[in-house]
Short mmCIF file of C-alpha atoms in Angstrom, two decimals:
data_model
loop_
_atom_site.label_atom_id
_atom_site.label_comp_id
_atom_site.label_asym_id
_atom_site.label_seq_id
_atom_site.Cartn_x
_atom_site.Cartn_y
_atom_site.Cartn_z
CA UNK A 55 111.67 83.07 81.38
CA UNK A 56 112.82 86.63 80.76
CA UNK A 57 109.96 88.61 81.46
CA UNK A 58 106.65 88.70 83.92
CA UNK A 59 104.71 86.31 82.57
CA UNK A 60 101.24 85.74 83.15
CA UNK A 61 98.06 83.11 82.53
CA UNK A 62 95.39 82.50 81.17
CA UNK A 63 95.55 85.87 78.80
CA UNK A 64 92.52 85.55 78.19
CA UNK A 65 89.51 83.96 80.63
CA UNK A 66 85.58 84.34 80.29
CA UNK A 67 83.74 82.63 82.72
CA UNK A 68 80.39 82.82 84.04
CA UNK A 69 79.21 85.05 86.66
CA UNK A 70 79.04 83.15 90.60
CA UNK A 71 82.47 80.63 88.73
CA UNK A 72 86.03 81.00 90.71
CA UNK A 73 88.78 81.95 88.76
CA UNK A 74 92.78 81.63 89.08
CA UNK A 75 94.34 83.89 87.76
CA UNK A 76 98.52 83.13 87.64
CA UNK A 77 101.77 85.01 87.41
CA UNK A 78 105.36 83.81 87.09
CA UNK A 79 107.77 86.36 88.06
CA UNK A 80 110.53 87.14 86.77
CA UNK A 81 113.71 84.72 87.66
CA UNK A 82 115.37 86.17 91.54
CA UNK A 83 112.36 89.59 91.84
CA UNK A 84 111.39 89.51 95.51
CA UNK A 85 108.75 92.02 95.19
CA UNK A 86 105.80 90.91 93.32
CA UNK A 87 102.64 93.09 92.78
CA UNK A 88 98.63 92.28 91.57
CA UNK A 89 96.72 95.40 90.20
CA UNK A 90 93.40 95.67 88.74
CA UNK A 91 92.73 98.54 85.89
CA UNK A 92 89.03 97.51 84.14
CA UNK A 93 88.50 99.46 80.87
CA UNK A 94 89.80 103.11 80.83
CA UNK A 95 90.75 103.17 83.85
CA UNK A 96 93.76 103.69 86.20
CA UNK A 97 95.64 101.06 88.38
CA UNK A 98 94.02 99.75 91.46
CA UNK A 99 96.94 98.59 93.39
CA UNK A 100 95.42 94.98 94.82
CA UNK A 101 97.83 92.90 97.00
CA UNK A 102 101.98 93.11 97.38
CA UNK A 103 103.96 90.43 98.42
CA UNK A 104 107.67 90.78 99.83
CA UNK A 105 109.87 87.41 100.21
CA UNK A 106 108.77 85.65 102.87
CA UNK A 107 107.46 88.93 104.51
CA UNK A 108 103.88 88.57 105.61
CA UNK A 109 102.10 89.99 101.96
CA UNK A 110 100.62 93.68 101.87
CA UNK A 111 96.49 92.88 101.54
CA UNK A 112 95.23 96.40 101.53
CA UNK A 113 93.58 96.63 98.44
CA UNK A 114 91.76 93.77 97.82
CA UNK A 115 88.77 94.90 97.62
CA UNK A 116 86.33 91.62 99.00
CA UNK A 117 86.91 88.43 100.53
CA UNK A 118 86.14 87.05 97.27
CA UNK A 119 90.01 88.28 96.24
CA UNK A 120 92.78 86.33 97.71
CA UNK A 121 96.58 85.54 96.27
CA UNK A 122 98.66 82.90 97.30
CA UNK A 123 102.88 83.14 96.61
CA UNK A 124 105.02 80.38 98.37
CA UNK A 125 108.46 82.44 98.69
CA UNK A 126 109.62 84.33 95.44
CA UNK A 127 107.77 81.50 92.84
CA UNK A 128 104.83 82.38 91.06
CA UNK A 129 102.02 83.75 93.04
CA UNK A 130 98.13 83.02 92.07
CA UNK A 131 95.30 85.02 92.32
CA UNK A 132 92.04 84.00 93.00
CA UNK A 133 88.47 85.02 92.64
CA UNK A 134 85.64 83.54 94.36
CA UNK A 135 82.05 83.52 93.44
CA UNK A 136 82.91 85.90 90.19
CA UNK A 137 80.74 89.43 89.66
CA UNK A 138 80.25 91.77 86.22
CA UNK A 139 81.90 94.34 88.51
CA UNK A 140 85.13 92.12 88.27
CA UNK A 141 85.85 92.73 84.68
CA UNK A 142 88.97 94.10 84.37
CA UNK A 143 92.48 93.21 83.31
CA UNK A 144 94.69 91.47 86.14
CA UNK A 145 98.22 93.13 85.99
CA UNK A 146 101.04 91.50 87.37
CA UNK A 147 104.63 93.26 88.39
CA UNK A 148 107.35 92.33 90.20
CA UNK A 149 110.76 94.05 90.96
CA UNK A 150 113.79 93.05 92.88
CA UNK A 151 114.09 94.87 96.49
CA UNK A 152 114.51 98.48 96.43
CA UNK A 153 117.99 100.16 97.60
CA UNK A 154 117.65 102.82 99.46
CA UNK A 155 117.37 104.84 96.91
CA UNK A 156 113.64 103.18 95.87
CA UNK A 157 115.73 102.44 92.72
CA UNK A 158 114.40 99.16 90.69
CA UNK A 159 111.29 99.71 88.17
CA UNK A 160 108.46 96.70 88.50
CA UNK A 161 108.39 95.18 85.57
CA UNK A 162 104.76 94.28 84.29
CA UNK A 163 103.46 90.97 82.93
CA UNK A 164 100.93 91.51 79.59
CA UNK A 165 98.13 90.59 82.07
CA UNK A 166 94.87 88.95 81.86
CA UNK A 167 92.00 90.48 80.81
CA UNK A 168 88.80 88.42 82.93
CA UNK A 169 85.28 88.64 81.05
CA UNK A 170 82.59 87.59 83.86
CA UNK A 171 79.08 87.76 81.21
CA UNK B 251 95.74 112.29 101.09
CA UNK B 252 96.32 110.66 97.65
CA UNK B 253 100.02 109.54 96.99
CA UNK B 254 99.95 110.45 92.94
CA UNK B 255 98.10 113.02 91.61
CA UNK B 256 97.66 113.32 87.64
CA UNK B 257 95.09 116.52 87.03
CA UNK B 258 94.81 115.98 83.20
CA UNK B 259 92.71 113.49 82.35
CA UNK B 260 93.39 113.60 78.43
CA UNK B 261 96.09 116.16 76.64
CA UNK B 262 96.46 116.83 73.13
CA UNK B 263 99.75 117.65 71.49
CA UNK B 264 100.80 118.71 67.41
CA UNK B 265 103.01 116.02 66.24
CA UNK B 266 106.78 117.70 66.45
CA UNK B 267 105.63 119.93 69.38
CA UNK B 268 106.64 119.53 73.16
CA UNK B 269 104.19 118.04 75.45
CA UNK B 270 104.14 118.24 79.55
CA UNK B 271 102.64 115.92 81.21
CA UNK B 272 101.75 116.98 85.32
CA UNK B 273 102.96 114.92 88.01
CA UNK B 274 102.82 115.54 92.16
CA UNK B 275 103.51 112.82 94.84
CA UNK B 276 102.94 112.74 98.49
CA UNK B 277 105.35 111.17 101.01
CA UNK B 278 107.22 111.99 104.07
CA UNK B 279 109.70 109.39 103.41
CA UNK B 280 113.10 111.18 102.48
CA UNK B 281 113.69 107.86 100.03
CA UNK B 282 111.47 107.35 96.82
CA UNK B 283 111.73 106.73 93.51
CA UNK B 284 109.17 108.91 90.42
CA UNK B 285 108.36 106.54 87.84
CA UNK B 286 106.68 107.25 84.33
CA UNK B 287 105.17 104.37 82.56
CA UNK B 288 103.41 104.46 79.39
CA UNK B 289 100.74 101.83 78.08
CA UNK B 290 99.72 101.98 74.61
CA UNK B 291 96.57 100.86 73.24
CA UNK B 292 98.19 97.30 73.28
CA UNK B 293 97.76 97.56 76.90
CA UNK B 294 101.30 96.95 78.44
CA UNK B 295 102.89 98.18 80.73
CA UNK B 296 106.43 99.68 79.30
CA UNK B 297 108.75 101.93 81.98
CA UNK B 298 109.78 104.95 80.87
CA UNK B 299 112.03 106.93 83.21
CA UNK B 300 113.44 107.49 86.85
CA UNK B 301 113.66 109.80 88.78
CA UNK B 302 115.30 109.17 92.58
CA UNK B 303 114.79 111.73 95.56
CA UNK B 304 118.15 112.12 95.99
CA UNK B 305 119.36 112.62 93.03
CA UNK B 306 120.54 116.76 92.20
CA UNK B 307 119.75 116.57 88.25
CA UNK B 308 116.24 115.65 85.82
CA UNK B 309 116.64 112.01 84.64
CA UNK B 310 116.75 112.22 80.73
CA UNK B 311 116.18 108.91 78.61
CA UNK B 312 116.05 110.52 75.09
CA UNK B 313 112.64 112.50 74.27
CA UNK B 314 111.38 111.72 77.73
CA UNK B 315 112.96 114.17 80.70
CA UNK B 316 111.59 114.68 83.91
CA UNK B 317 111.45 118.27 85.68
CA UNK B 318 111.75 116.79 89.03
CA UNK B 319 110.79 120.04 91.39
CA UNK B 320 111.32 118.22 94.96
CA UNK B 321 109.75 121.49 96.97
CA UNK B 322 107.18 121.33 94.64
CA UNK B 323 107.09 117.50 95.06
CA UNK B 324 106.54 117.65 91.03
CA UNK B 325 107.76 115.42 89.04
CA UNK B 326 106.63 116.09 85.48
CA UNK B 327 107.25 114.66 82.09
CA UNK B 328 108.54 116.09 79.65
CA UNK B 329 108.16 114.37 75.96
CA UNK B 330 110.20 116.66 73.09
CA UNK B 331 109.25 116.25 69.26
CA UNK B 332 106.13 114.29 70.12
CA UNK B 333 105.64 111.59 67.56
CA UNK B 334 102.25 109.69 66.38
CA UNK B 335 103.50 106.48 68.31
CA UNK B 336 103.27 108.40 71.40
CA UNK B 337 99.99 108.44 72.18
CA UNK B 338 98.53 106.66 74.77
CA UNK B 339 98.11 106.92 78.15
CA UNK B 340 101.06 107.73 80.69
CA UNK B 341 101.00 106.80 84.50
CA UNK B 342 102.86 108.82 87.41
CA UNK B 343 103.98 105.94 89.75
CA UNK B 344 106.23 106.89 93.59
CA UNK B 345 107.92 103.92 95.22
CA UNK B 346 108.98 104.71 98.71
CA UNK B 347 112.22 103.56 100.00
CA UNK B 348 112.19 103.42 103.91
CA UNK B 349 108.64 102.11 104.62
CA UNK B 350 108.38 99.44 102.19
CA UNK B 351 108.49 98.82 98.33
CA UNK B 352 104.60 99.84 97.65
CA UNK B 353 104.64 101.09 93.98
CA UNK B 354 101.56 104.04 94.15
CA UNK B 355 100.36 104.88 90.97
CA UNK B 356 97.78 108.16 89.54
CA UNK B 357 94.95 107.63 87.26
CA UNK B 358 96.51 108.56 84.31
CA UNK B 359 97.04 111.20 81.59
CA UNK B 360 95.65 110.44 77.93
CA UNK B 361 98.07 111.38 75.43
CA UNK B 362 96.62 111.82 71.95
CA UNK B 363 99.39 113.90 69.23
CA UNK B 364 97.33 115.03 66.74
CA UNK B 365 99.21 114.92 62.84
#
């Protein structure tokens, strides 16, 4: 597709259940990012993938959160044993590798709205 | 230290007036890029404008311009002739070129355009 695609667009889940969120980046983009945005808040970095390099997981808030990406393709963000504070929009973005002038913006998907009840 | 700081949680501007949204950044990497994004109430993140650390001139895109003051490490967004559709959250972001491709975002500024 032309843009970053995320699914599901909306998910309501019961506390304690596991959820998987999927991101399909723009074709050819080597970098993929996951962010969390709580209602009325800014973007909270979760994890960053760059090609086949080891991902930067420094933003994952707990061991209940994990993400995978194979090569330069689809990524899956998994939240285990969901809690109410996990309710947020989960935004995925992708970009091509920056040149030395650090150009190349990231392009965002429309997000996955997660509600934990 | 915060990589990106936006000190204005909320701003109001009269329609047709200009408004400046503040952004300061912190990096020791000589190669970096600065970005502004708009997030309307619908939630999507819209790229507005980009400034490279080596660019000699301030970036402009239509009614958007970036007031880049490298020595002060500031990258303020100027919106001229505000329109009602400009009401949204605005995020400043930075990408460091030599230390990875991580994007750092500020906490955002909520802009309301008053008719």
